[in-house]
Tab-separated table of C-alpha atoms and ligand atoms in Angstrom:
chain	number	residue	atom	x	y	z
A	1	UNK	CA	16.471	-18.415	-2.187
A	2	UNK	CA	14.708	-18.782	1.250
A	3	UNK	CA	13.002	-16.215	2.426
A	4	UNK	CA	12.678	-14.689	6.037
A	5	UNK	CA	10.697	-16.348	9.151
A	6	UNK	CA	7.284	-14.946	9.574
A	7	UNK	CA	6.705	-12.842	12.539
A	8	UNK	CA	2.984	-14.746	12.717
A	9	UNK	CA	4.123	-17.844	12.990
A	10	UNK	CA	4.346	-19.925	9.082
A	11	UNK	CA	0.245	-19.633	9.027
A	12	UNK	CA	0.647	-16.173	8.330
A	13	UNK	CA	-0.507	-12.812	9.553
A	14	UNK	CA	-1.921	-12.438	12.866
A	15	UNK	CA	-5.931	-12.226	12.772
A	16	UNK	CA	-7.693	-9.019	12.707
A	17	UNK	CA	-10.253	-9.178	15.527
A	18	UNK	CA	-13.346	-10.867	14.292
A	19	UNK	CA	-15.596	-9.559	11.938
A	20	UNK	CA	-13.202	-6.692	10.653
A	21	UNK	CA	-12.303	-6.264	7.338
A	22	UNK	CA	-10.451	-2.555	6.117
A	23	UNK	CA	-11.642	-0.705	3.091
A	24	UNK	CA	-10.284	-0.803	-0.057
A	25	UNK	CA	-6.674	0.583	-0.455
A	26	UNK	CA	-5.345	3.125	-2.235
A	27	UNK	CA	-1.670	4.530	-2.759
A	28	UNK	CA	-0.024	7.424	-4.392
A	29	UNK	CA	1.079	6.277	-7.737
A	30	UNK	CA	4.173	8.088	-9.055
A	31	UNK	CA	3.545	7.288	-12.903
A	32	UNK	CA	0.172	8.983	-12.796
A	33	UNK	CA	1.034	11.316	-9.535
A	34	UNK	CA	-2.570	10.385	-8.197
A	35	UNK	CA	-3.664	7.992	-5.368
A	36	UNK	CA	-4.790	5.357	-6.821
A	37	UNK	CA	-6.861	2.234	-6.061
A	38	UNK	CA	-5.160	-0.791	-6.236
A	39	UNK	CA	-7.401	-3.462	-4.826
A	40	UNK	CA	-7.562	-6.371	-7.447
A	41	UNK	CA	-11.131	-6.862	-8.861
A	42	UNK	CA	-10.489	-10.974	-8.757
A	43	UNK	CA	-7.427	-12.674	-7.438
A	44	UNK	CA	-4.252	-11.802	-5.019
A	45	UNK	CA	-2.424	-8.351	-5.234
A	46	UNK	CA	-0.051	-9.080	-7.019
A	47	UNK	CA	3.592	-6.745	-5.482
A	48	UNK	CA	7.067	-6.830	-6.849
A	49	UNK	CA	9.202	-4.567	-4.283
A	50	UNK	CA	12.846	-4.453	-5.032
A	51	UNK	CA	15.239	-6.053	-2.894
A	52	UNK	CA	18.797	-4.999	-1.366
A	53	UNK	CA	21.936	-5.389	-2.988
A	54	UNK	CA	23.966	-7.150	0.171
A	55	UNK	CA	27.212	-5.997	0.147
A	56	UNK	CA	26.566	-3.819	3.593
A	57	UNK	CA	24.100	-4.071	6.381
A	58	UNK	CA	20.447	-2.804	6.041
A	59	UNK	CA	20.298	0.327	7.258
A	60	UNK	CA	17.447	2.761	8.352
A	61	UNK	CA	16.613	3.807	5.148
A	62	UNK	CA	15.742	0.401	3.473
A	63	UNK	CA	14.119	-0.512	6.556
A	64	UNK	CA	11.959	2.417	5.994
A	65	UNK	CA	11.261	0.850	2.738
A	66	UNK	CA	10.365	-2.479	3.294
A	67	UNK	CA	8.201	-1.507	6.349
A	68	UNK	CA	6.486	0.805	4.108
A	69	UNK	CA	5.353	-1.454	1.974
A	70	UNK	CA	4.969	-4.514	4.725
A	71	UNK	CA	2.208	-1.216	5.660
A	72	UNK	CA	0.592	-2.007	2.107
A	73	UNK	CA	0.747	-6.270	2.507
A	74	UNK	CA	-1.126	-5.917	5.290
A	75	UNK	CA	-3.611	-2.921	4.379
A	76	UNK	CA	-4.502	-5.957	1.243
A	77	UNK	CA	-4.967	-8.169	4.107
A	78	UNK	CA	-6.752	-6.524	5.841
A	79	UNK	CA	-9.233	-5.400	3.074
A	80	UNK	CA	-9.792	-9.401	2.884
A	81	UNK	CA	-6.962	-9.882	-0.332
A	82	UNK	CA	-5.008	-12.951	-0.844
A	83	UNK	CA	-1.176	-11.524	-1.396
A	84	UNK	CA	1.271	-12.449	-3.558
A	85	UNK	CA	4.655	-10.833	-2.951
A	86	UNK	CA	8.061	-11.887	-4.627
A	87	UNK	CA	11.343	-9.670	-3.270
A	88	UNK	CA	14.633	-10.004	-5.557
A	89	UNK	CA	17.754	-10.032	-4.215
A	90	UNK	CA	20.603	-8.449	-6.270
A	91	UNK	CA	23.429	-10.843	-5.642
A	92	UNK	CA	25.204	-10.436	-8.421
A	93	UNK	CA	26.243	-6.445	-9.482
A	94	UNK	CA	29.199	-4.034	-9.978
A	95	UNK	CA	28.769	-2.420	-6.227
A	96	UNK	CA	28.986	-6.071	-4.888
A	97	UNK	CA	32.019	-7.075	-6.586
A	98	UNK	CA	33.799	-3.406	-6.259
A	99	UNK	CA	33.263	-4.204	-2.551
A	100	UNK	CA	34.628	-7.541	-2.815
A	101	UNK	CA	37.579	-7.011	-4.501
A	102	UNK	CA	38.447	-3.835	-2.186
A	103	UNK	CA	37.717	-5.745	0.769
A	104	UNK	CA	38.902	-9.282	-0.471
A	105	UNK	CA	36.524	-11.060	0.221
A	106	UNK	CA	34.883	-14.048	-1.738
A	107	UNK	CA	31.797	-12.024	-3.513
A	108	UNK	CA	29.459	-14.917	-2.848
A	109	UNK	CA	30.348	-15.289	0.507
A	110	UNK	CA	29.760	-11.491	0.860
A	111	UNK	CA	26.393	-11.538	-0.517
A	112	UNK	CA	25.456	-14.648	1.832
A	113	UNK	CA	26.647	-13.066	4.749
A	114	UNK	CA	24.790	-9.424	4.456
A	115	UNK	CA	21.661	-11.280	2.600
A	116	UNK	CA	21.722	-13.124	5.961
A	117	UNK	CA	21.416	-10.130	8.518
A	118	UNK	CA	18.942	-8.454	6.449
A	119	UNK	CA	16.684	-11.911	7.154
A	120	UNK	CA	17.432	-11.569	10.434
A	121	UNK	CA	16.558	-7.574	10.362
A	122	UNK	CA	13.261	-8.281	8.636
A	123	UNK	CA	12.210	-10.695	11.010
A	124	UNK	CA	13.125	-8.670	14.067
A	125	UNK	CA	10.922	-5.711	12.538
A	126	UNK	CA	8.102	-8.060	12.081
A	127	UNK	CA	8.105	-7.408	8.099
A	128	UNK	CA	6.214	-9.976	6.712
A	129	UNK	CA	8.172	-12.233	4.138
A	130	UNK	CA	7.520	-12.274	0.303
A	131	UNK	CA	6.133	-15.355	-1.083
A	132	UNK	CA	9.280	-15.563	-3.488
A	133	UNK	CA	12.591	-14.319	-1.719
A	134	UNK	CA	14.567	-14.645	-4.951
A	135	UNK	CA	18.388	-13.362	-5.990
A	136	UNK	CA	19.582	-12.703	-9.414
A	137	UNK	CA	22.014	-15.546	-9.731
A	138	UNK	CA	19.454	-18.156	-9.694
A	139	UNK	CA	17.485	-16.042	-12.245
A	140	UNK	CA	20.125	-16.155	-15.075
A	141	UNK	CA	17.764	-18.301	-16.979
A	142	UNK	CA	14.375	-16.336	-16.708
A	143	UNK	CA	16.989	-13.212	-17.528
A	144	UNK	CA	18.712	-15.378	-20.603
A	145	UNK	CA	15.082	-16.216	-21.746
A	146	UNK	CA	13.489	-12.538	-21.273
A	147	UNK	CA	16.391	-11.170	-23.615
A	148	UNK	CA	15.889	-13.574	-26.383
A	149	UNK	CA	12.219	-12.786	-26.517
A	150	UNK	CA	13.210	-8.998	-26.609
A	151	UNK	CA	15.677	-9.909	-28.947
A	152	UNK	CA	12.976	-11.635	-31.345
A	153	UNK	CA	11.017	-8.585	-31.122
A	154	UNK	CA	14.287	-6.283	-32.819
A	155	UNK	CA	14.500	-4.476	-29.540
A	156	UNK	CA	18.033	-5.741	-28.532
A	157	UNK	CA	21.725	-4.649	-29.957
A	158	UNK	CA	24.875	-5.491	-29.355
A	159	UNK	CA	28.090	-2.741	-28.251
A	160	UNK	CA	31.331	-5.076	-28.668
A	161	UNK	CA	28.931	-8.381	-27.390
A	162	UNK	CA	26.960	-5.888	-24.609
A	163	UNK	CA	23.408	-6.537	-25.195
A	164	UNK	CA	21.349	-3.167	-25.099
A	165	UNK	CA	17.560	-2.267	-25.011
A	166	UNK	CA	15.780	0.081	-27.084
A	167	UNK	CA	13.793	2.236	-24.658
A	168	UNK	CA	12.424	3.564	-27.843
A	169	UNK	CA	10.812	0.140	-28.678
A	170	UNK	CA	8.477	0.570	-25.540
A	171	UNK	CA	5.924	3.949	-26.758
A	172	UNK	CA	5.261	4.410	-23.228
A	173	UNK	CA	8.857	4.832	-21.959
A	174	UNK	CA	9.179	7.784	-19.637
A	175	UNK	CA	5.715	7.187	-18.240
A	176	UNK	CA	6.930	6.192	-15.040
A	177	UNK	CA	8.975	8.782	-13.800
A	178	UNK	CA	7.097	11.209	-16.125
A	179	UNK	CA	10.962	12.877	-16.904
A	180	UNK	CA	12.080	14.657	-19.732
A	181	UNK	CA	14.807	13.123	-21.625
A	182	UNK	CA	17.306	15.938	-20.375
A	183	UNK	CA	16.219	14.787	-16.563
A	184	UNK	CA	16.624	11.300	-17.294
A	185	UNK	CA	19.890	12.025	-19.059
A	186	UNK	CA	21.178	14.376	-16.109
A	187	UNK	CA	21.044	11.274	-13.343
A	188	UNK	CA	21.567	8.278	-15.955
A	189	UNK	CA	24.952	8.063	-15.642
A	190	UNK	CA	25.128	8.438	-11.671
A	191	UNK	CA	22.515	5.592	-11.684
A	192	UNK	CA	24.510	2.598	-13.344
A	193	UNK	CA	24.180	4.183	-16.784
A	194	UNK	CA	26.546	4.673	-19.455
A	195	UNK	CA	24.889	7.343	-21.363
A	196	UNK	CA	28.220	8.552	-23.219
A	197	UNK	CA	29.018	4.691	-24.620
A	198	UNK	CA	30.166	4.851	-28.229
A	199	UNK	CA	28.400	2.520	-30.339
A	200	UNK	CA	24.957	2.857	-28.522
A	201	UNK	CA	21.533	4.197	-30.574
A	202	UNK	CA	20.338	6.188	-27.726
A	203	UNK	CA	22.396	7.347	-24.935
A	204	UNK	CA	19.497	6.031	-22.537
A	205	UNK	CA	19.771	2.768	-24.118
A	206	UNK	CA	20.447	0.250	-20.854
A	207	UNK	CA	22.181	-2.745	-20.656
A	208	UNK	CA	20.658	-6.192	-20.696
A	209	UNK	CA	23.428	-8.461	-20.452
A	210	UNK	CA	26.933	-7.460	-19.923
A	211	UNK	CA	29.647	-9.835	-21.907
A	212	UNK	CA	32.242	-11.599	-19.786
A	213	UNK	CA	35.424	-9.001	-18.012
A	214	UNK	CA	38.863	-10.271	-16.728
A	215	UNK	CA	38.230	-11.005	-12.907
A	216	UNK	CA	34.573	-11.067	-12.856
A	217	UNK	CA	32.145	-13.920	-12.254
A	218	UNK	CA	30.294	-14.789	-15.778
A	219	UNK	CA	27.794	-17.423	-16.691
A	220	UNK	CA	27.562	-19.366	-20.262
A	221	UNK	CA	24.379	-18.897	-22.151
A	222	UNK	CA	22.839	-18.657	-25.530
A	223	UNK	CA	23.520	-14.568	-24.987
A	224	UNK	CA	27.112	-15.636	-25.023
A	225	UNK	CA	29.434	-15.629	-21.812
A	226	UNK	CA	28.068	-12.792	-19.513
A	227	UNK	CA	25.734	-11.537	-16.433
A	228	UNK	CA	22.475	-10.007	-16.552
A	229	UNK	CA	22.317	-6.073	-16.205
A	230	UNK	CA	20.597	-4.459	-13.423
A	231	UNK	CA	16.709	-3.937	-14.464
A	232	UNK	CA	16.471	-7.007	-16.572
A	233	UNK	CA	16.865	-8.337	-13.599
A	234	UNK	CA	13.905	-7.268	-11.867
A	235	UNK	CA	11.314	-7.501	-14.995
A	236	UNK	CA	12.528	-11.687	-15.370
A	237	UNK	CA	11.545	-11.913	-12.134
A	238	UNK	CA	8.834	-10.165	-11.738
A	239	UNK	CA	7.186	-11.570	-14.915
A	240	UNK	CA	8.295	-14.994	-13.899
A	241	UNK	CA	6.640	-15.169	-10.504
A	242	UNK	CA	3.753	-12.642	-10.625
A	243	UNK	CA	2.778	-12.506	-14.443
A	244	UNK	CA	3.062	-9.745	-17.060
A	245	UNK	CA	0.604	-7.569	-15.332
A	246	UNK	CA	1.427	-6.636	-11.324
A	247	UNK	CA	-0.356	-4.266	-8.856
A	248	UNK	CA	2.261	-2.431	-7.639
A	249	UNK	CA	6.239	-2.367	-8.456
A	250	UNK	CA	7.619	-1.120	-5.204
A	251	UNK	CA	10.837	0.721	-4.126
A	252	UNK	CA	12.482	3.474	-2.464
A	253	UNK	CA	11.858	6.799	-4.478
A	254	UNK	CA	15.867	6.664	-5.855
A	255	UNK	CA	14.668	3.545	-8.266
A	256	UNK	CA	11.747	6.036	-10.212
A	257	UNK	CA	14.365	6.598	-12.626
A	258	UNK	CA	15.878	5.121	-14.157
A	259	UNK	CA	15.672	1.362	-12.195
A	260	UNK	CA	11.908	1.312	-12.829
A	261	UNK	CA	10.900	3.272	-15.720
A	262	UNK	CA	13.834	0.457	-17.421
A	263	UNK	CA	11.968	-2.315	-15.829
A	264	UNK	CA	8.608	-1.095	-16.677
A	265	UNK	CA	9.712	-0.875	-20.416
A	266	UNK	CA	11.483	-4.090	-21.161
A	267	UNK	CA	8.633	-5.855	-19.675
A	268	UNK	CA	5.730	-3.843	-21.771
A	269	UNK	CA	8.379	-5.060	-24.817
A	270	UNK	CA	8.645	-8.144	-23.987
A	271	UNK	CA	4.393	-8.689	-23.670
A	272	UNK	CA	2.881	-5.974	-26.102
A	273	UNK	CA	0.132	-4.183	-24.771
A	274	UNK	CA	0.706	-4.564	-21.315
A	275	UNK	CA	0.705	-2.143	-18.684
A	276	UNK	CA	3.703	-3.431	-16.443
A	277	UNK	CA	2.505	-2.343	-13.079
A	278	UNK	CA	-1.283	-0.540	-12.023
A	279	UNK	CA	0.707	1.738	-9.563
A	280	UNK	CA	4.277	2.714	-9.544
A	281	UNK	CA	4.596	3.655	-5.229
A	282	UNK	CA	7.756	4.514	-3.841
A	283	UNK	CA	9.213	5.254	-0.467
A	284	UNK	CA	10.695	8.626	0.797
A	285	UNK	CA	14.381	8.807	1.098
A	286	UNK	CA	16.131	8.717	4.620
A	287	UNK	CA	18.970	10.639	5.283
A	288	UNK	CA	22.047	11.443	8.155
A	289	UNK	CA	22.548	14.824	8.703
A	290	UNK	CA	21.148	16.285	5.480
A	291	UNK	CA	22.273	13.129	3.348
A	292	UNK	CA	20.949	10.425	2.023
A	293	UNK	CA	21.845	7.881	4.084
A	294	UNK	CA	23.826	5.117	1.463
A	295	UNK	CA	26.395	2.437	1.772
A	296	UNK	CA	28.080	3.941	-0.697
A	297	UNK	CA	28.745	7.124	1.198
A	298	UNK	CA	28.784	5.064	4.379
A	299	UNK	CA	27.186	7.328	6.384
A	300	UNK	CA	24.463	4.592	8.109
A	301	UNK	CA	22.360	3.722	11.270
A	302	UNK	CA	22.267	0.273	10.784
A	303	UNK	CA	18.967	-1.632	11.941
A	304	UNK	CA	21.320	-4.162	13.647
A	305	UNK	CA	23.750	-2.046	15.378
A	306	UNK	CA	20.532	-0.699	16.847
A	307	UNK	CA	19.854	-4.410	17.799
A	308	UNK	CA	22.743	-4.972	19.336
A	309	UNK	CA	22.429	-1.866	21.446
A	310	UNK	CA	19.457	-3.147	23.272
A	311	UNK	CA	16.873	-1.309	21.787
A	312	UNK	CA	13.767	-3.382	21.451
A	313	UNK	CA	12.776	-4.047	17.710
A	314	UNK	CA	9.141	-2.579	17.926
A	315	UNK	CA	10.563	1.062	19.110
A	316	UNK	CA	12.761	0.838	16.043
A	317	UNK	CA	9.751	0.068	13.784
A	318	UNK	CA	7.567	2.919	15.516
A	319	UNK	CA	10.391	4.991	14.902
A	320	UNK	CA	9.657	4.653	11.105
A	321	UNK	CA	6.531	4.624	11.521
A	322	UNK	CA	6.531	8.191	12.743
A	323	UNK	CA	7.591	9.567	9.545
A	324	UNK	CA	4.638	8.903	6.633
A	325	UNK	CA	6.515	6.715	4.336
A	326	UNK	CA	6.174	8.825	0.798
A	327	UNK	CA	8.484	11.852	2.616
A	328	UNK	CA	11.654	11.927	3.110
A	329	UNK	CA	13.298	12.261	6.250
A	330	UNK	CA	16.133	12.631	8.320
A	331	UNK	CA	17.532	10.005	10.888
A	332	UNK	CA	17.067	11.546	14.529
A	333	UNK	CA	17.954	10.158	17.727
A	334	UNK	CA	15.586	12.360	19.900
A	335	UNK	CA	12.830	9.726	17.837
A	336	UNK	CA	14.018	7.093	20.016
A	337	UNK	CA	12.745	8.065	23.384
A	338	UNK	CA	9.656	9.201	22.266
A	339	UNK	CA	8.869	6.182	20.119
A	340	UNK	CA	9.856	4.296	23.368
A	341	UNK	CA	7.766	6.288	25.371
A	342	UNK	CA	4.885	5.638	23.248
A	343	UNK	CA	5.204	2.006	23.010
A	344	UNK	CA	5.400	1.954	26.990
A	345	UNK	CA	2.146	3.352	27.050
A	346	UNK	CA	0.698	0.948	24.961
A	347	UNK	CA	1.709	-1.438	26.047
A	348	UNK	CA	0.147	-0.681	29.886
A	349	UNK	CA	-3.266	0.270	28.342
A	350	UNK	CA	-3.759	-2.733	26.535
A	351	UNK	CA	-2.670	-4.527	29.569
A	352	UNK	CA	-5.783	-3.068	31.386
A	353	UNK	CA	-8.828	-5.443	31.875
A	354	UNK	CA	-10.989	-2.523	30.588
A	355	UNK	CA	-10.437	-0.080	28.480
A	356	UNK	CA	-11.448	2.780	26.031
A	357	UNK	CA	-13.961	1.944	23.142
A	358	UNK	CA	-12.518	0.345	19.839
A	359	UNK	CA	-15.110	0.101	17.519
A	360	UNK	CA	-14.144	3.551	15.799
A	361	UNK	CA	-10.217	3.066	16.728
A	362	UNK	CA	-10.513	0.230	14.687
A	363	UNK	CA	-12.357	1.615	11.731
A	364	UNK	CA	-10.518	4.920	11.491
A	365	UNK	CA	-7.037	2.904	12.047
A	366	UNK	CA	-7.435	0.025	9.152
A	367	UNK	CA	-8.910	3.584	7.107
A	368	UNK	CA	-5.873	5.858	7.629
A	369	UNK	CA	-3.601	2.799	6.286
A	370	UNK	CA	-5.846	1.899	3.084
A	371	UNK	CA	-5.601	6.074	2.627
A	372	UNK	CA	-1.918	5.844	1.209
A	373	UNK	CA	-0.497	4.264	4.423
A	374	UNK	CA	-1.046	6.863	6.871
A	375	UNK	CA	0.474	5.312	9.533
A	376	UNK	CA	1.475	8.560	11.621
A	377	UNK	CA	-1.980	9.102	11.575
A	378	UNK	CA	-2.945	5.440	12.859
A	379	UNK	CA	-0.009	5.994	15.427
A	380	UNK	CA	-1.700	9.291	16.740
A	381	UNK	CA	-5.387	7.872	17.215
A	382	UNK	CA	-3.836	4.679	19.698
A	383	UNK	CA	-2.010	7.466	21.255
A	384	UNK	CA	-6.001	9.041	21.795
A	385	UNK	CA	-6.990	5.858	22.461
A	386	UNK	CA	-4.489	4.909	24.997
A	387	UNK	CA	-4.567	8.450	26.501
A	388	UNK	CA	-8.535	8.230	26.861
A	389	UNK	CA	-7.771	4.687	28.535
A	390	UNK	CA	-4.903	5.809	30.787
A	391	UNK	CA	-7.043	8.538	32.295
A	392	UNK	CA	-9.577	6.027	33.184
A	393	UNK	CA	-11.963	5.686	30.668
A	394	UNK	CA	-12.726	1.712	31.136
A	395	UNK	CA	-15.795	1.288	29.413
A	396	UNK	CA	-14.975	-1.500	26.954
A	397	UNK	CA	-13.629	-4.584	28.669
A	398	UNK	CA	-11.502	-6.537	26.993
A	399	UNK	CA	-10.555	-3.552	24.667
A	400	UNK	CA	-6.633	-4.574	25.278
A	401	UNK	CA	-7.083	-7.423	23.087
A	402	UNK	CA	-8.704	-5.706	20.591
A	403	UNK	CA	-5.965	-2.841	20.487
A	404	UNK	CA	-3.238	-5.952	20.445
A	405	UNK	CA	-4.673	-7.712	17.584
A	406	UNK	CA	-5.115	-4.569	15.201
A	407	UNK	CA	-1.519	-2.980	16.169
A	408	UNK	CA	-0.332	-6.436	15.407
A	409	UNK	CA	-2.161	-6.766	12.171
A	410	UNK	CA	-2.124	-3.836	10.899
A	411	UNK	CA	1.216	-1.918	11.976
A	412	UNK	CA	2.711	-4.904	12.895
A	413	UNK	CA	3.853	-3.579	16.413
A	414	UNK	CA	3.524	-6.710	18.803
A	415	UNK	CA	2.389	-4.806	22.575
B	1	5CA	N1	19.004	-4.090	-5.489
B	1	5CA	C1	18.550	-2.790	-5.900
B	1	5CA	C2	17.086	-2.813	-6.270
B	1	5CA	S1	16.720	-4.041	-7.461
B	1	5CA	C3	18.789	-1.744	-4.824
B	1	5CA	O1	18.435	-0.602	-5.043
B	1	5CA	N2	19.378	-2.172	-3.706
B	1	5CA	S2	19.750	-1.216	-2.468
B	1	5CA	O2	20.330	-2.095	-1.480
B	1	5CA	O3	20.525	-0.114	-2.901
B	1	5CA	O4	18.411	-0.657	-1.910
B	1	5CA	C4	17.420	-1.527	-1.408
B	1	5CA	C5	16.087	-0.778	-1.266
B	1	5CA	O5	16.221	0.250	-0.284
B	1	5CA	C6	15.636	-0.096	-2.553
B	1	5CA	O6	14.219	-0.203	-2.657
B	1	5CA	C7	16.043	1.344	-2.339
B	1	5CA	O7	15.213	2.225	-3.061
B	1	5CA	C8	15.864	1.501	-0.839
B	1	5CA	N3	16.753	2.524	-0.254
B	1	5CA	C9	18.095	2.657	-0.425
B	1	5CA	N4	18.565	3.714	0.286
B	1	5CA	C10	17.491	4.264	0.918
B	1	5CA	C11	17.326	5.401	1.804
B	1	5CA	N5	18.338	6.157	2.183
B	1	5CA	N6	16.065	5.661	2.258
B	1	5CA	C12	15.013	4.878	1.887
B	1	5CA	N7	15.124	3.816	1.068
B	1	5CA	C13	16.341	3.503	0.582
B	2	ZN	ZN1	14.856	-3.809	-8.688
């Protein structure tokens, strides 16, 4: 599936100013509940971040997401990494086609449509795209082929021609989320699970392919008539495009369990002896007045109604970047003003001919982003710096430029 236009242009990410490279990054990894390092000792970082489900707009809350870990792309980059970053797209699921039939719409024509806005959203943040923008439809094969090589390993059964996983199968299930079975069990079934299924060997058995029902789109394969179940999904594609061993499996903090920790399993199954991913880093959740904001509740501040209101892009994205991405947080209009109030004043210092020495900003910018993307602390140095500037402090011509090229880079705020 395409991706989304690049914000630098198709060469890439805009240039650091010369000479600067960031130090190596590290992020909080949930499996291990430790920052970790995650700076490949040879070859690109390798990121699998999971994608929407498009059956409703993007809202604030997986914007938060994907800027948060657009944060981490270009930390890599920055640190001098070659990145490789692949993005599913779950085009094909039961909240998709529960919305589709309610609605009446064509499914497919649903999933175009919304898959199409959240391009559009992306690009208007300045997220950079993945290198593999791919959707689960197209991946019935690399799904067909990932169960049959679980299946020749005795770790798939069948419920009534349901394939299931063994999580048992995988001896470091659980690892992820680091859960006990009675927390796993308490949110399995409000998750997608179906912990109470007769027939199944273990209640947090998950589903791998899901035989053909009355009404719903279904695909032949050697699995029999069917679709692919939900995590399946994301470890065929992520061992497809990136290889049995990633740097970081990526998502918003509601996937820990039991999206990832099913993910993570299946694929250490599937190559024995593999650690899935080096760091398991998720985003905070954002919320409306005290909820989580969801599509399924409905209760959303949608990234293109924003749009559409006028407000530039760039205040939107320094709106999230005011909130460090690993909290959670509640939606606030009062952050509007003062994100646009900050961006104004960026924008006139760097407009100056002279202004404020960098050499530090620059350091002690690129290192609050490699020090588990600490962008509101990044944000609250160019304030310094653009205070220190605004009061006159011109000592550095051509500082501006300087200031423009690492917001760009590194926040990806064009001034
Ligand atoms: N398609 C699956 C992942 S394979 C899915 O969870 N889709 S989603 O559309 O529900 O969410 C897309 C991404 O946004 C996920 O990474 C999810 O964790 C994140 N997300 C969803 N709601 C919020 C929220 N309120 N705040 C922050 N992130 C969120
Ligand atoms: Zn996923």
């Amino acid at each position: 599936m395409r991706a989304w236009t690049s914000p630098g242009g198709v060469t890439g990410t805009p240039a650091l100013p010369e000479g600067v490279r960031g130090p190596a990054v590290r992020v909080f990894d949930s499996s291990t509940r430790a920052l970790r390092e995650v700076s490949p000792a040879d070859g690109p970082a390798r990121m699998y971040v999971c994608g929407i489900t498009p059956y409703d707009a993007t809202h604030m809350g997986h914007a938060a997401t994907y800027v948060a870990f657009d944060l981490l792309n270009r930390a890599w980059r920055s640190a001098g990494h070659d990145v490789q970053y692949v993005q599913n797209v779950t085009d094909v699921d039961d909240p998709l086609l529960e919305r589709a039939t309610a609605t009446g719409e064509d499914w497919v024509a649903l999933a175009e449509r919304e898959t199409e806005l959240f391009r559009t959203d992306m690009t208007a943040l300045r997220v950079l795209p993945p290198d593999a923008y791919v959707g689960a439809v197209e991946s019935i094969p690399l799904v067909v082929e990932m169960v049959e090589q679980l299946h020749s390993v005795g770790s798939v059964y069948d419920v009534d021609s349901d394939l299931y996983f063994s999580v048992t199968r995988d001896p470091a299930f659980g690892e992820v989320s680091g859960w006990t079975r009675e927390e796993m069990l308490r949110v399995f079934a409000d998750r997608g699970g179906d912990p109470d299924r007769p027939g199944k060997k273990d209640p947090l058995d998950c589903l791998l392919w899901q035989a053909e029902r009355p009404g719903e789109p279904a695909w032949d394969s050697a699995l029999g008539r069917g679709r692919p179940g939900w995590h399946v999904e994301c470890s065929a594609i992520a061992r497809h495009h990136l290889g049995a061993a990633i740097d970081v499996q990526g998502g918003g903090s509601d996937l820990v369990f039991p999206h990832h920790e099913m993910s993570a399993s299946e694929a250490q199954v599937a190559d024995p002896g593999s650690r899935f991913a080096q760091a398991y880093v998720h985003a905070g959740m954002v919320g409306l007045d005290g909820e989580k904001m969801s599509k399924s509740k409905g209760n959303l501040v949608l990234v293109s109604r924003l749009r559409e209101s006028g407000l530039d892009p760039m205040v939107i994205r320094l709106v999230l970047l005011g909130h460090h991405y690993r909290g959670d947080w509640q939606w606030d209009e009062a952050d509007v003003p003062a994100a646009e109030a900050r961006l104004e004043k960026w924008r006139s210092a760097v407009a100056k001919p002279a202004g404020a020495p960098t050499q530090h900003l620059v350091t002690d910018v690129l290192t609050a982003l490699a020090t588990d993307l600490d962008a509101p602390f990044a944000l609250r140095l160019l304030d310094h710096w653009a205070n220190t500037t605004d009061f006159g402090d011109d000592s550095e011509p051509g500082a501006g430029d300087v200031v423009r090229a690492l917001v760009d880079s590194a926040l990806g705020v064009q001034l």
